[in-house]
PDB file of C-alpha atoms and ligand atoms in Angstrom:
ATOM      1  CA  UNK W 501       0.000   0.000   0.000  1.00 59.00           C
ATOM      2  CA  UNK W 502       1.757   3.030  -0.584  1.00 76.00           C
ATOM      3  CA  UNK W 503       2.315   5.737   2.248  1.00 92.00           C
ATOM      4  CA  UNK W 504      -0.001   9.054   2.112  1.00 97.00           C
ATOM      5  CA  UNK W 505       1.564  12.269   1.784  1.00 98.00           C
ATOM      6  CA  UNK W 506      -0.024  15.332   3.899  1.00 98.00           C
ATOM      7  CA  UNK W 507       1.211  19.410   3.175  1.00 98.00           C
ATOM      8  CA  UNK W 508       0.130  21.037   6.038  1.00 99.00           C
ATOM      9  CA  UNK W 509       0.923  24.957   5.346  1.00 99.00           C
ATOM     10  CA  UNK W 510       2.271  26.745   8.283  1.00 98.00           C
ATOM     11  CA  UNK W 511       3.346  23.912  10.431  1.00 98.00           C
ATOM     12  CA  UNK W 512       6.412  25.298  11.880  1.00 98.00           C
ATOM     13  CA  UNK W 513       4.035  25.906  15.503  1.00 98.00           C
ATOM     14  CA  UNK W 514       1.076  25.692  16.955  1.00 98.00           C
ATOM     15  CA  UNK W 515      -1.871  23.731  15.585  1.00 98.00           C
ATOM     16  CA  UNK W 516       0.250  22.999  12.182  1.00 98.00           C
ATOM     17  CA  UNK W 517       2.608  21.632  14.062  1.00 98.00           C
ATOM     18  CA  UNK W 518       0.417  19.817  16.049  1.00 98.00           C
ATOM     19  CA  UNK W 519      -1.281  18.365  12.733  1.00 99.00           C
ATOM     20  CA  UNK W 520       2.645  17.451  11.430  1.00 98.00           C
ATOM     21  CA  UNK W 521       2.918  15.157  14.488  1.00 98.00           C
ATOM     22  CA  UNK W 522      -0.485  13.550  14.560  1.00 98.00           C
ATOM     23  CA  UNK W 523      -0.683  12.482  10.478  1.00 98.00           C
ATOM     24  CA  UNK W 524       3.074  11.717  11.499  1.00 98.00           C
ATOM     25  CA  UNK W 525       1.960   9.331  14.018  1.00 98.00           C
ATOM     26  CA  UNK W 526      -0.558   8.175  11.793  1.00 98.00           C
ATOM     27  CA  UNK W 527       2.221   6.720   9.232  1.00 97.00           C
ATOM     28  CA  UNK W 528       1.859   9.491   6.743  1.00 98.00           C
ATOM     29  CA  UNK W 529       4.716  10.847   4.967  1.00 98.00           C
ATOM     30  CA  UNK W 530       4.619  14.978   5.904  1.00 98.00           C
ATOM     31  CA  UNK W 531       5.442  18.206   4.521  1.00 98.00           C
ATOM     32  CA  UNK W 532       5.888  20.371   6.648  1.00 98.00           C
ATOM     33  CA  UNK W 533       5.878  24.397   5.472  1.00 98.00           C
ATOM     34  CA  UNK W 534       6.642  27.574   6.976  1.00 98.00           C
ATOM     35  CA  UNK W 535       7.518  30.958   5.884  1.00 98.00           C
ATOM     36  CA  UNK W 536      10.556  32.348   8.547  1.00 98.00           C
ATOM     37  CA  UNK W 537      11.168  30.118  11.335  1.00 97.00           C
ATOM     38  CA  UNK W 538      13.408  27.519   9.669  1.00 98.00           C
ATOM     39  CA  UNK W 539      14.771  26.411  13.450  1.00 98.00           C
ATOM     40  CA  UNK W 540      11.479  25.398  14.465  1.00 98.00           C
ATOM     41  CA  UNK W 541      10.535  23.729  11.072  1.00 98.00           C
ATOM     42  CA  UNK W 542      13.847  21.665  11.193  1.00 98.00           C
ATOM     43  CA  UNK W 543      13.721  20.767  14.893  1.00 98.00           C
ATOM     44  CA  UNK W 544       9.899  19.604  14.085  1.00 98.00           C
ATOM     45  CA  UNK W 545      10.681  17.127  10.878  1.00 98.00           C
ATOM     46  CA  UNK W 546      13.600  15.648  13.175  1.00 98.00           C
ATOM     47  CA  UNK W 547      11.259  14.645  15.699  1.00 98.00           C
ATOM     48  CA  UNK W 548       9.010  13.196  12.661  1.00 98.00           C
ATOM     49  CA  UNK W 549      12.066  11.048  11.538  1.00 98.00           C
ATOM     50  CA  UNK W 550      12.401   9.197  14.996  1.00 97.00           C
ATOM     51  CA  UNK W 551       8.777   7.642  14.569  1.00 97.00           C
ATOM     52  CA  UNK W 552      10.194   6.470  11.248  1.00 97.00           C
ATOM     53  CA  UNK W 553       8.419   8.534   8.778  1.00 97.00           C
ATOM     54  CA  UNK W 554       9.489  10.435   5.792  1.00 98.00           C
ATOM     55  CA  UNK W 555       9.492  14.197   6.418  1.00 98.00           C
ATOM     56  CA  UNK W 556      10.769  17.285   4.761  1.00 98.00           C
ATOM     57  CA  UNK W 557      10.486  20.568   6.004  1.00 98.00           C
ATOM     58  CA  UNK W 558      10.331  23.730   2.796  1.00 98.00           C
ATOM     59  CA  UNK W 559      10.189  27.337   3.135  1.00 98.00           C
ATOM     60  CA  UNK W 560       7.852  28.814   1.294  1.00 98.00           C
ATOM     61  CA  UNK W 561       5.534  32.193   1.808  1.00 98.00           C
ATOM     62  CA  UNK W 562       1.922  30.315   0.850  1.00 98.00           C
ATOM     63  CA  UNK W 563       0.659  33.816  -0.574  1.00 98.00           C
ATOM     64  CA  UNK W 564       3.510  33.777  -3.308  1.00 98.00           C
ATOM     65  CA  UNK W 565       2.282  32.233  -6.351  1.00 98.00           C
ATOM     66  CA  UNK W 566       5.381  30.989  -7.488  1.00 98.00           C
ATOM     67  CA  UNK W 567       6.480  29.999  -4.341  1.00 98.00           C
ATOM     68  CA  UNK W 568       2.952  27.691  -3.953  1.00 99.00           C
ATOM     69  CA  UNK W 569       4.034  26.451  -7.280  1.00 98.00           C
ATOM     70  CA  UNK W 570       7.274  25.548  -6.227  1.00 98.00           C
ATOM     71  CA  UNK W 571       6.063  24.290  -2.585  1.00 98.00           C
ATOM     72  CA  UNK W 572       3.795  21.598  -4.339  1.00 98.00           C
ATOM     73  CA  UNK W 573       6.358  20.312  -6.704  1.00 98.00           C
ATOM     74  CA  UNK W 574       8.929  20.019  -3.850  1.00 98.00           C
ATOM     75  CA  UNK W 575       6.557  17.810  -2.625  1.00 98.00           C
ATOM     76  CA  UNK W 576       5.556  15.667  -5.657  1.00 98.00           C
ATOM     77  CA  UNK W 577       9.595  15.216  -6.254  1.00 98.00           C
ATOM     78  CA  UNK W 578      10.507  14.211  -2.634  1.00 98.00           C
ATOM     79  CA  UNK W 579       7.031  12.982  -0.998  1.00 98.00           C
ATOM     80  CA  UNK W 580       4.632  11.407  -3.871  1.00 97.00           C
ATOM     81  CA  UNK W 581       1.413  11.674  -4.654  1.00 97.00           C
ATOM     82  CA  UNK W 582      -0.707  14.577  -2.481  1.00 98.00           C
ATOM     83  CA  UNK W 583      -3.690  12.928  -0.721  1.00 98.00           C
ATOM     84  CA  UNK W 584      -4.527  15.604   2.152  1.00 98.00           C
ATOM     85  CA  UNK W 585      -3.716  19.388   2.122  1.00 99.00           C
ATOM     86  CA  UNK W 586      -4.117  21.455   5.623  1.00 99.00           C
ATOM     87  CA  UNK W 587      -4.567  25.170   4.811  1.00 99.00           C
ATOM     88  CA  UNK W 588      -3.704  26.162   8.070  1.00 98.00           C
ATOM     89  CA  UNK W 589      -0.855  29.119   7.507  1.00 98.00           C
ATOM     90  CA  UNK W 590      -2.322  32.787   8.495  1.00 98.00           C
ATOM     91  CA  UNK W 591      -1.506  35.476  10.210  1.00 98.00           C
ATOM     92  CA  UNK W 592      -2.973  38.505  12.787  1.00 97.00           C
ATOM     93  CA  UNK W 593      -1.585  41.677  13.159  1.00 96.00           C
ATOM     94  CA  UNK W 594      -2.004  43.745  16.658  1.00 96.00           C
ATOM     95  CA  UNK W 595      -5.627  44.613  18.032  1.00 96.00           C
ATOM     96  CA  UNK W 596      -6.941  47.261  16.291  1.00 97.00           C
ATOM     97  CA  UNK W 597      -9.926  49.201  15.557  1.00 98.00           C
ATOM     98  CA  UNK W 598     -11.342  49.307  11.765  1.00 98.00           C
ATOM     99  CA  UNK W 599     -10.991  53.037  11.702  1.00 98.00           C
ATOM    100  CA  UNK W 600      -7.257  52.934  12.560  1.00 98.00           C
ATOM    101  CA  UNK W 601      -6.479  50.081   9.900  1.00 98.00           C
ATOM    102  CA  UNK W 602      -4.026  50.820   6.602  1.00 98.00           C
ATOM    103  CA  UNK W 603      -4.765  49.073   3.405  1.00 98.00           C
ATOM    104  CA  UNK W 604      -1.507  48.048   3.547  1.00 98.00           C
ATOM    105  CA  UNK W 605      -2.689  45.898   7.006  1.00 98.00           C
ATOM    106  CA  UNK W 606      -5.857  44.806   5.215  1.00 98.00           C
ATOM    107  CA  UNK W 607      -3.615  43.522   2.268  1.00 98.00           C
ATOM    108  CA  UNK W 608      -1.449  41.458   4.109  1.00 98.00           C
ATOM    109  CA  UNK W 609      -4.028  40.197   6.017  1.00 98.00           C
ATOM    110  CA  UNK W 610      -6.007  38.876   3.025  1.00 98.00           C
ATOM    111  CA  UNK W 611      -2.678  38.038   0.767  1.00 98.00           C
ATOM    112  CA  UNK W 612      -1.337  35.540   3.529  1.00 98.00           C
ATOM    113  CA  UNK W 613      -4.791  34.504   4.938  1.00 98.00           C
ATOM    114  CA  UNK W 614      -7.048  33.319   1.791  1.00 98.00           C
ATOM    115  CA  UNK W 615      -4.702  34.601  -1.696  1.00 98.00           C
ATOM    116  CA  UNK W 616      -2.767  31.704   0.244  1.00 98.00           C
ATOM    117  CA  UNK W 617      -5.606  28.994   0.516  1.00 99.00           C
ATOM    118  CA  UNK W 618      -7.196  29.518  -2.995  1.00 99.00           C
ATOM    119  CA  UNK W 619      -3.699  29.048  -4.737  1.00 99.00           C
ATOM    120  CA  UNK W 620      -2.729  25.729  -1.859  1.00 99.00           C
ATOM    121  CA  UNK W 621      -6.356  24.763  -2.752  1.00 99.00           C
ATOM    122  CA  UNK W 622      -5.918  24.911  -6.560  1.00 98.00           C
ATOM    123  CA  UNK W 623      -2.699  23.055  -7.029  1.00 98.00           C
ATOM    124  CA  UNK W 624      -4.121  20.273  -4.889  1.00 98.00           C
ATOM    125  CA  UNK W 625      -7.209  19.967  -6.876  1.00 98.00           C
ATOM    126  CA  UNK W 626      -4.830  19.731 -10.163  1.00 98.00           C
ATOM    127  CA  UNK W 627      -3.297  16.787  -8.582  1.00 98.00           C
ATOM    128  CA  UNK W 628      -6.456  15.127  -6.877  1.00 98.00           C
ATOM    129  CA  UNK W 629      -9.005  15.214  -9.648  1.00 98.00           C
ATOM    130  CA  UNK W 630      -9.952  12.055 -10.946  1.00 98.00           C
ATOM    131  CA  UNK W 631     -11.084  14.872 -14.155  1.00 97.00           C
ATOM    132  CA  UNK W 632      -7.079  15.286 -14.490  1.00 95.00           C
ATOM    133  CA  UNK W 633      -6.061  11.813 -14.032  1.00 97.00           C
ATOM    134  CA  UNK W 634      -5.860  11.938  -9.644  1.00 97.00           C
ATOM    135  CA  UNK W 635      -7.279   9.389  -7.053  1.00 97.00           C
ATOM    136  CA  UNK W 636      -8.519  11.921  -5.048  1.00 98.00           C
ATOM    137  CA  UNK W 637      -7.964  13.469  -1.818  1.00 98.00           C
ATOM    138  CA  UNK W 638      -8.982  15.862   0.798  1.00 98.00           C
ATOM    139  CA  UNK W 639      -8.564  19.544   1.525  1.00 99.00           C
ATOM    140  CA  UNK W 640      -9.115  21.200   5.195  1.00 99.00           C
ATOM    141  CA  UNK W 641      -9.572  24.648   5.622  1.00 99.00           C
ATOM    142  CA  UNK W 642      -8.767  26.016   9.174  1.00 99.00           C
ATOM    143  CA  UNK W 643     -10.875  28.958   9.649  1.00 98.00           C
ATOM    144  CA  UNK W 644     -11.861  30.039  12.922  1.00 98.00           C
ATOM    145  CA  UNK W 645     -14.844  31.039  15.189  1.00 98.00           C
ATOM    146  CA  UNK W 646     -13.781  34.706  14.067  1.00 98.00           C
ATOM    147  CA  UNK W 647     -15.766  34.153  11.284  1.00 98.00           C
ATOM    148  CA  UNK W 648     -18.993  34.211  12.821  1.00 97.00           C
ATOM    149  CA  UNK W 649     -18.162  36.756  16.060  1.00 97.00           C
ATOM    150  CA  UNK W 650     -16.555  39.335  13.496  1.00 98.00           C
ATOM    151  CA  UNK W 651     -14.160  40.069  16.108  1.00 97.00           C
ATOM    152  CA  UNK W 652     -15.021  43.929  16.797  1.00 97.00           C
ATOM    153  CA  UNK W 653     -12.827  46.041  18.209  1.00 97.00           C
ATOM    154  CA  UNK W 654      -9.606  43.295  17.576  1.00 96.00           C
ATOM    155  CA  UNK W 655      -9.271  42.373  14.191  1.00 97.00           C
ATOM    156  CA  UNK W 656     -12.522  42.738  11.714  1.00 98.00           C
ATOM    157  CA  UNK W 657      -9.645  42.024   9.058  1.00 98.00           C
ATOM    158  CA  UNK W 658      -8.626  38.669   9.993  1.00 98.00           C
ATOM    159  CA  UNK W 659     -12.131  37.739  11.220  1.00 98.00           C
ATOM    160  CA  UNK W 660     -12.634  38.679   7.498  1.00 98.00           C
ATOM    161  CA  UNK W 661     -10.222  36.288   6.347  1.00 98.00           C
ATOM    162  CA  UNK W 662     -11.993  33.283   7.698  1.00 98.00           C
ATOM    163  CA  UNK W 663     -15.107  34.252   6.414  1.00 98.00           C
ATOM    164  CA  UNK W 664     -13.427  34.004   3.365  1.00 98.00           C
ATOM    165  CA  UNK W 665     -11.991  30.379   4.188  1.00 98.00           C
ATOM    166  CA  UNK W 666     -15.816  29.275   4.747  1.00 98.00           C
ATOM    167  CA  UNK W 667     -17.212  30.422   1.828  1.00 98.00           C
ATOM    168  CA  UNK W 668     -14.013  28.741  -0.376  1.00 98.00           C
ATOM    169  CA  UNK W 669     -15.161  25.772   1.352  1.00 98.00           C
ATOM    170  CA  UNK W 670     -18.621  25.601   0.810  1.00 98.00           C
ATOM    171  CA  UNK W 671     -17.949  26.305  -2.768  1.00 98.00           C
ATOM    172  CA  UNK W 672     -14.949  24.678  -3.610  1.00 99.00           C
ATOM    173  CA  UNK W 673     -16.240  20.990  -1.993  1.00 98.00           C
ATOM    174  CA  UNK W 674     -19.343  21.419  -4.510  1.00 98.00           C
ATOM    175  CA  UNK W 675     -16.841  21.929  -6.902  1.00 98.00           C
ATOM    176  CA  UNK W 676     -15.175  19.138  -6.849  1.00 98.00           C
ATOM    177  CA  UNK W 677     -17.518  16.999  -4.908  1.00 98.00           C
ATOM    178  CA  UNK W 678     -17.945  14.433  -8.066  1.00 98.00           C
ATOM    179  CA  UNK W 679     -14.488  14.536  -8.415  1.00 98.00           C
ATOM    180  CA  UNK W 680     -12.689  12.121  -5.654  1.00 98.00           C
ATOM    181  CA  UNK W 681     -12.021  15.689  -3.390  1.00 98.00           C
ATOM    182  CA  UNK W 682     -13.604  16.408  -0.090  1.00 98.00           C
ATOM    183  CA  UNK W 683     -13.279  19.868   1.209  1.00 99.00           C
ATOM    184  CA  UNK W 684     -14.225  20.142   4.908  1.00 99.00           C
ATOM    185  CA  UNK W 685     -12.956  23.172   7.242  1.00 98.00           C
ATOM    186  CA  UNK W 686     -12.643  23.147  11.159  1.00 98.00           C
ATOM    187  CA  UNK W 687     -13.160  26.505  13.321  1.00 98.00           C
ATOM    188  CA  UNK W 688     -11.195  26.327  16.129  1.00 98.00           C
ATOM    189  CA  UNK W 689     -11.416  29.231  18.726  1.00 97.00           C
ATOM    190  CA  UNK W 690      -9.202  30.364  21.922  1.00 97.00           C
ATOM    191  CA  UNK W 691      -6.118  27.862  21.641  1.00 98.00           C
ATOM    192  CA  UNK W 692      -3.023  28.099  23.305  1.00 98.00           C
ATOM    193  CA  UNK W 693      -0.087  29.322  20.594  1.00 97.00           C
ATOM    194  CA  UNK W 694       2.102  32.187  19.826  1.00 96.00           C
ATOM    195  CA  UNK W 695      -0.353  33.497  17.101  1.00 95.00           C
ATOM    196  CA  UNK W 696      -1.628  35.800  20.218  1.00 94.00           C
ATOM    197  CA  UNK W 697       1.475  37.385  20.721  1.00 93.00           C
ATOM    198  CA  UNK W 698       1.149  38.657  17.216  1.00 92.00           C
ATOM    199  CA  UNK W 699      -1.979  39.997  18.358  1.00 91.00           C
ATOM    200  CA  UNK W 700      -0.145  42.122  20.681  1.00 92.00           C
ATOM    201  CA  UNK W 701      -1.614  39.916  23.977  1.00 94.00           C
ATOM    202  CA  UNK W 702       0.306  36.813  24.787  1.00 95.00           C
ATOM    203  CA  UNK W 703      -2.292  35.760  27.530  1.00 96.00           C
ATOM    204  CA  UNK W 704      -5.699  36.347  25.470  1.00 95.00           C
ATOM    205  CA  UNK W 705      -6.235  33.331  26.119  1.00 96.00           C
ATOM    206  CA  UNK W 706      -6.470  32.906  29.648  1.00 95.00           C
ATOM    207  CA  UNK W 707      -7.976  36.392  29.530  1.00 95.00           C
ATOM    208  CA  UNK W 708     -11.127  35.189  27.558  1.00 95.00           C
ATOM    209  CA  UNK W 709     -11.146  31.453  28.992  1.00 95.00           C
ATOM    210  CA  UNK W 710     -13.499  31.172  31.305  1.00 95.00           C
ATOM    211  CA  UNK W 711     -16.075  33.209  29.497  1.00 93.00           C
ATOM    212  CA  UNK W 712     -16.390  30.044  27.339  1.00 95.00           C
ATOM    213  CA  UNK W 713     -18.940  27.745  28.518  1.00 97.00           C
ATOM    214  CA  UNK W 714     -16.370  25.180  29.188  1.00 97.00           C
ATOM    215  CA  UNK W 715     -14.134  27.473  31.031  1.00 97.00           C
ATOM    216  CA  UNK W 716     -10.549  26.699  29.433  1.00 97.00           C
ATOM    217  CA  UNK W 717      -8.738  27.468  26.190  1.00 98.00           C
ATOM    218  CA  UNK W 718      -8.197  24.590  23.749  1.00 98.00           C
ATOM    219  CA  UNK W 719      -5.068  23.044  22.985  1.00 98.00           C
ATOM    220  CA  UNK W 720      -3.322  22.462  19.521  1.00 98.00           C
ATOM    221  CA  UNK W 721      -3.528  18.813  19.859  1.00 98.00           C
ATOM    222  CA  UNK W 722      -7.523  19.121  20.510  1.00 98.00           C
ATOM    223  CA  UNK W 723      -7.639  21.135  16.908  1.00 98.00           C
ATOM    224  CA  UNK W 724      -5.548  18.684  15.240  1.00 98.00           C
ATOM    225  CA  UNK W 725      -7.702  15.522  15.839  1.00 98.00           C
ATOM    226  CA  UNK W 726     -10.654  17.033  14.311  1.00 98.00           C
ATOM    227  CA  UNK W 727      -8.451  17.697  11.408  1.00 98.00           C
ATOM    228  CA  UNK W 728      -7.166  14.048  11.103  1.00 98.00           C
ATOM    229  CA  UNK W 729     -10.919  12.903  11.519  1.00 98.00           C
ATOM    230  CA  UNK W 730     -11.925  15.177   8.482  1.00 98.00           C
ATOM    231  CA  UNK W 731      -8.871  14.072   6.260  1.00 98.00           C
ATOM    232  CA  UNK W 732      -9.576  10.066   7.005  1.00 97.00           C
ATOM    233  CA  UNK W 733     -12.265   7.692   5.445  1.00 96.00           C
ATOM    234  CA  UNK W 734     -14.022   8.003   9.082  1.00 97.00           C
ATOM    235  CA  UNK W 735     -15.299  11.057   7.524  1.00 98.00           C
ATOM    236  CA  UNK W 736     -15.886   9.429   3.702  1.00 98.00           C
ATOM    237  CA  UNK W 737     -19.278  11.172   3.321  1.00 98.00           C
ATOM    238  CA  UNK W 738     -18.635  13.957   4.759  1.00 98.00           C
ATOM    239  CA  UNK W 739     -17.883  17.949   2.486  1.00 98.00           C
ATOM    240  CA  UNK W 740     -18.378  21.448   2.648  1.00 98.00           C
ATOM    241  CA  UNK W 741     -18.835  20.789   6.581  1.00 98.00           C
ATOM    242  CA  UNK W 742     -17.609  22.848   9.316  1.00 98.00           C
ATOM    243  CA  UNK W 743     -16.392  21.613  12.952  1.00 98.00           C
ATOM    244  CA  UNK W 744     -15.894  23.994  15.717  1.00 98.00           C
ATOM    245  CA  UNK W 745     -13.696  23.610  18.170  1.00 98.00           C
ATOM    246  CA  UNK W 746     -14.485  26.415  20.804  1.00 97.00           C
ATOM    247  CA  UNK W 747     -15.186  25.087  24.106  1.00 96.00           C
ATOM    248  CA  UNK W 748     -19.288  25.806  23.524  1.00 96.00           C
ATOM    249  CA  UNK W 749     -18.704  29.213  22.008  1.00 93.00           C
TER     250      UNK W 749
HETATM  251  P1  NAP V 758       0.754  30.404  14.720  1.00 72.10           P
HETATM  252  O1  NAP V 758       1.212  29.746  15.969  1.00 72.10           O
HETATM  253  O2  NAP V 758       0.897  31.883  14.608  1.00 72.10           O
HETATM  254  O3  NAP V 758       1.486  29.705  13.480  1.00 72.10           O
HETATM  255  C1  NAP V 758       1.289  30.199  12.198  1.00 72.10           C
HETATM  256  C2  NAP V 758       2.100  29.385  11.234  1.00 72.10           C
HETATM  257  O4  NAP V 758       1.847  29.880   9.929  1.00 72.10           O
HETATM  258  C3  NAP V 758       3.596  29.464  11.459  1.00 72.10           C
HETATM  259  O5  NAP V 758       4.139  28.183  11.220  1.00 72.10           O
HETATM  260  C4  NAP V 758       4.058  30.435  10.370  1.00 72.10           C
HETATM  261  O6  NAP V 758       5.376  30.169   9.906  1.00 72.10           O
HETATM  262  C5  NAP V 758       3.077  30.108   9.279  1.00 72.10           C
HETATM  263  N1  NAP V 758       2.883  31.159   8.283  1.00 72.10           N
HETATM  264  C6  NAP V 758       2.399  32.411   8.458  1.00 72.10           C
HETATM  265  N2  NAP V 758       2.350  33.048   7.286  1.00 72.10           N
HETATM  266  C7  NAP V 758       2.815  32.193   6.361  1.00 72.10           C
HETATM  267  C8  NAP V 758       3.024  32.277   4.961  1.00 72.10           C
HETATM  268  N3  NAP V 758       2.733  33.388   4.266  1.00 72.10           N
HETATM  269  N4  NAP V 758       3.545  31.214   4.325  1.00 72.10           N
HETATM  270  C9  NAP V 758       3.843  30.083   4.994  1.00 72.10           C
HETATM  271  N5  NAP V 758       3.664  29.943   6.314  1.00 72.10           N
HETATM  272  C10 NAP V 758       3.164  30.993   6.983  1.00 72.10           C
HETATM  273  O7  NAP V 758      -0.778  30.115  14.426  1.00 72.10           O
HETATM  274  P2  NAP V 758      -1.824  29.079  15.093  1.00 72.10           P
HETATM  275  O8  NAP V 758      -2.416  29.728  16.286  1.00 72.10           O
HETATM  276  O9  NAP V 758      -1.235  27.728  15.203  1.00 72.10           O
HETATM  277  O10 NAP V 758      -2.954  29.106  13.980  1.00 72.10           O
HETATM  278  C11 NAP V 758      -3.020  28.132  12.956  1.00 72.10           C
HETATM  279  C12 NAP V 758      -4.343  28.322  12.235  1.00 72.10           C
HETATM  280  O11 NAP V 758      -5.415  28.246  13.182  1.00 72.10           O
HETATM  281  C13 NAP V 758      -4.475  29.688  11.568  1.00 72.10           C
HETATM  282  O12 NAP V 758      -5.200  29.556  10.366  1.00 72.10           O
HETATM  283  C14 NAP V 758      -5.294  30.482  12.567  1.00 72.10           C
HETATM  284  O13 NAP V 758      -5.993  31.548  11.966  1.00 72.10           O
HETATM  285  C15 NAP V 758      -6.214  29.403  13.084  1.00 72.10           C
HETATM  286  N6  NAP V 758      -6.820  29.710  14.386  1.00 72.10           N
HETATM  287  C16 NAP V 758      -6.056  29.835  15.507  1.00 72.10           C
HETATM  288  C17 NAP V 758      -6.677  30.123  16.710  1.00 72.10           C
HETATM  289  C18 NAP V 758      -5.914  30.281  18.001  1.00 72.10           C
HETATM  290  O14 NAP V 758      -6.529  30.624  19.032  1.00 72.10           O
HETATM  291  N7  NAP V 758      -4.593  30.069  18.010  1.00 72.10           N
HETATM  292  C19 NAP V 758      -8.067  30.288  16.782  1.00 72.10           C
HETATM  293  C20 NAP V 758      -8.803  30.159  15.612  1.00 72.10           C
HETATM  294  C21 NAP V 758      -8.177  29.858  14.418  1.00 72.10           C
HETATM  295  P3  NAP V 758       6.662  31.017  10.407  1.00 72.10           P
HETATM  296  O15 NAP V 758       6.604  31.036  11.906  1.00 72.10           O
HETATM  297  O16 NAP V 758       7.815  30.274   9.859  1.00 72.10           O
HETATM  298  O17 NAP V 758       6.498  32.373   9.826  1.00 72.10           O
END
């Protein structure tokens, strides 16, 4: 049988990470990506290697068209044939009222958080569609519960973003629904990683945890099982569905 190959954009921390080691555990062959943190993207595809899987860690910034292009051939060259992409990469910028945003903000924003996901999303589908030859696969989208709070007075823009993310997936897993491709997308809310320091509050999450109704922040781990479930054939029937994982919010 031959091994499965996962690309799981922006795995170099937090819940991509988390993802690398659980499809890792799994027996799948991983690629992990990132865009600067090459120490933490090397240290994470050595720990892959000791459970005996193949691994390779590439640098590339996900909103770059040629660098996508180049990211997915790495991976046909070294890895084999794509059966699950995780567009997890994205970004958030300090907290920030819409009146006091720049274009410039909104731009990146948008460029790293969905320009990413629809280019990841297309060169997967040229590889997985039985219409161009493929045996199929599946696509998860990591959005976020942003997408339905709006996140006022913090960051409409990405909130934005994953609204984005769940209308690609509702459309895109119609798409390609007939053709061997599931596209499902999880929503994962409050969980413990360095994305909130980029926010500008390292703690927002035990800030905001126990106005959940379960009264703790998620972990990465907790994300990345609901992103194996959706990328294995536990979940054959299942497209254009959405998971939260949010404690109850
Ligand atoms: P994180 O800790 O900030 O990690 C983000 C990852 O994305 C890093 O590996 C980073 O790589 C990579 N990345 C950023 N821009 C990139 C680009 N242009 N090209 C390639 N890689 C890029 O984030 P996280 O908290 O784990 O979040 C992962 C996903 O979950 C995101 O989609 C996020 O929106 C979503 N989410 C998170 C939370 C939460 O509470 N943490 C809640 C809801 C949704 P480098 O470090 O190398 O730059």
């Amino acid at each position: 049988m031959n091994t499965k190959v996962v690309l799981i954009t922006g795995s170099s921390r937090g819940i991509g990470a988390a993802t690398a080691r659980l499809f890792a555990q799994k027996g799948f062959s991983v690629c992990i990506n990132y865009k600067s943190n090459r120490n933490a993207a090397e240290a994470l595809k050595h720990e892959i290697h000791q459970l005996g899987v193949k691994c390779i860690a590439v640098q590339a910034d996900v909103s770059d068209e040629d660098q996508v292009i180049r990211l997915f051939e790495t991976v046909d060259e070294s890895l084999g044939t794509l059966s699950v992409l995780v567009n997890n990469a994205a970004i958030l910028r300090p907290q920030s009222r819409l009146m006091d945003m720049s274009a410039d903000r909104i731009n990146e924003i948008l460029s790293a958080n969905v320009t990413s996901a629809f280019l990841c999303s297309r060169e997967a589908v040229k590889r997985m569609s039985s219409q161009q030859g493929g045996t199929g696969g599946s696509i998860i989208n990591v959005s976020s519960v942003a997408s339905r709070t709006g996140s006022p007075n913090e960051y409409i823009d990405y909130a934005a973003s994953k609204g984005a993310m769940d209308t690609l997936t509702r459309g895109l897993a119609t798409e390609v629904a007939a053709e061997g491709i599931r596209v499902n997308c999880v929503r994962p809310g409050l969980i413990y990683t360095d994305m909130h320091a980029d926010g500008g509050e390292p703690d927002r999450v035990d800030r905001l945890a126990s106005k959940l109704p379960m009264q703790r922040g998620g972990q990465p781990a907790e994300v990345a099982e609901a992103i194996y479930w959706l990328a294995s054939d536990k979940s054959s029937f299942a497209t254009g569905n959405f998971i939260d994982l949010a404690g109850g919010l």
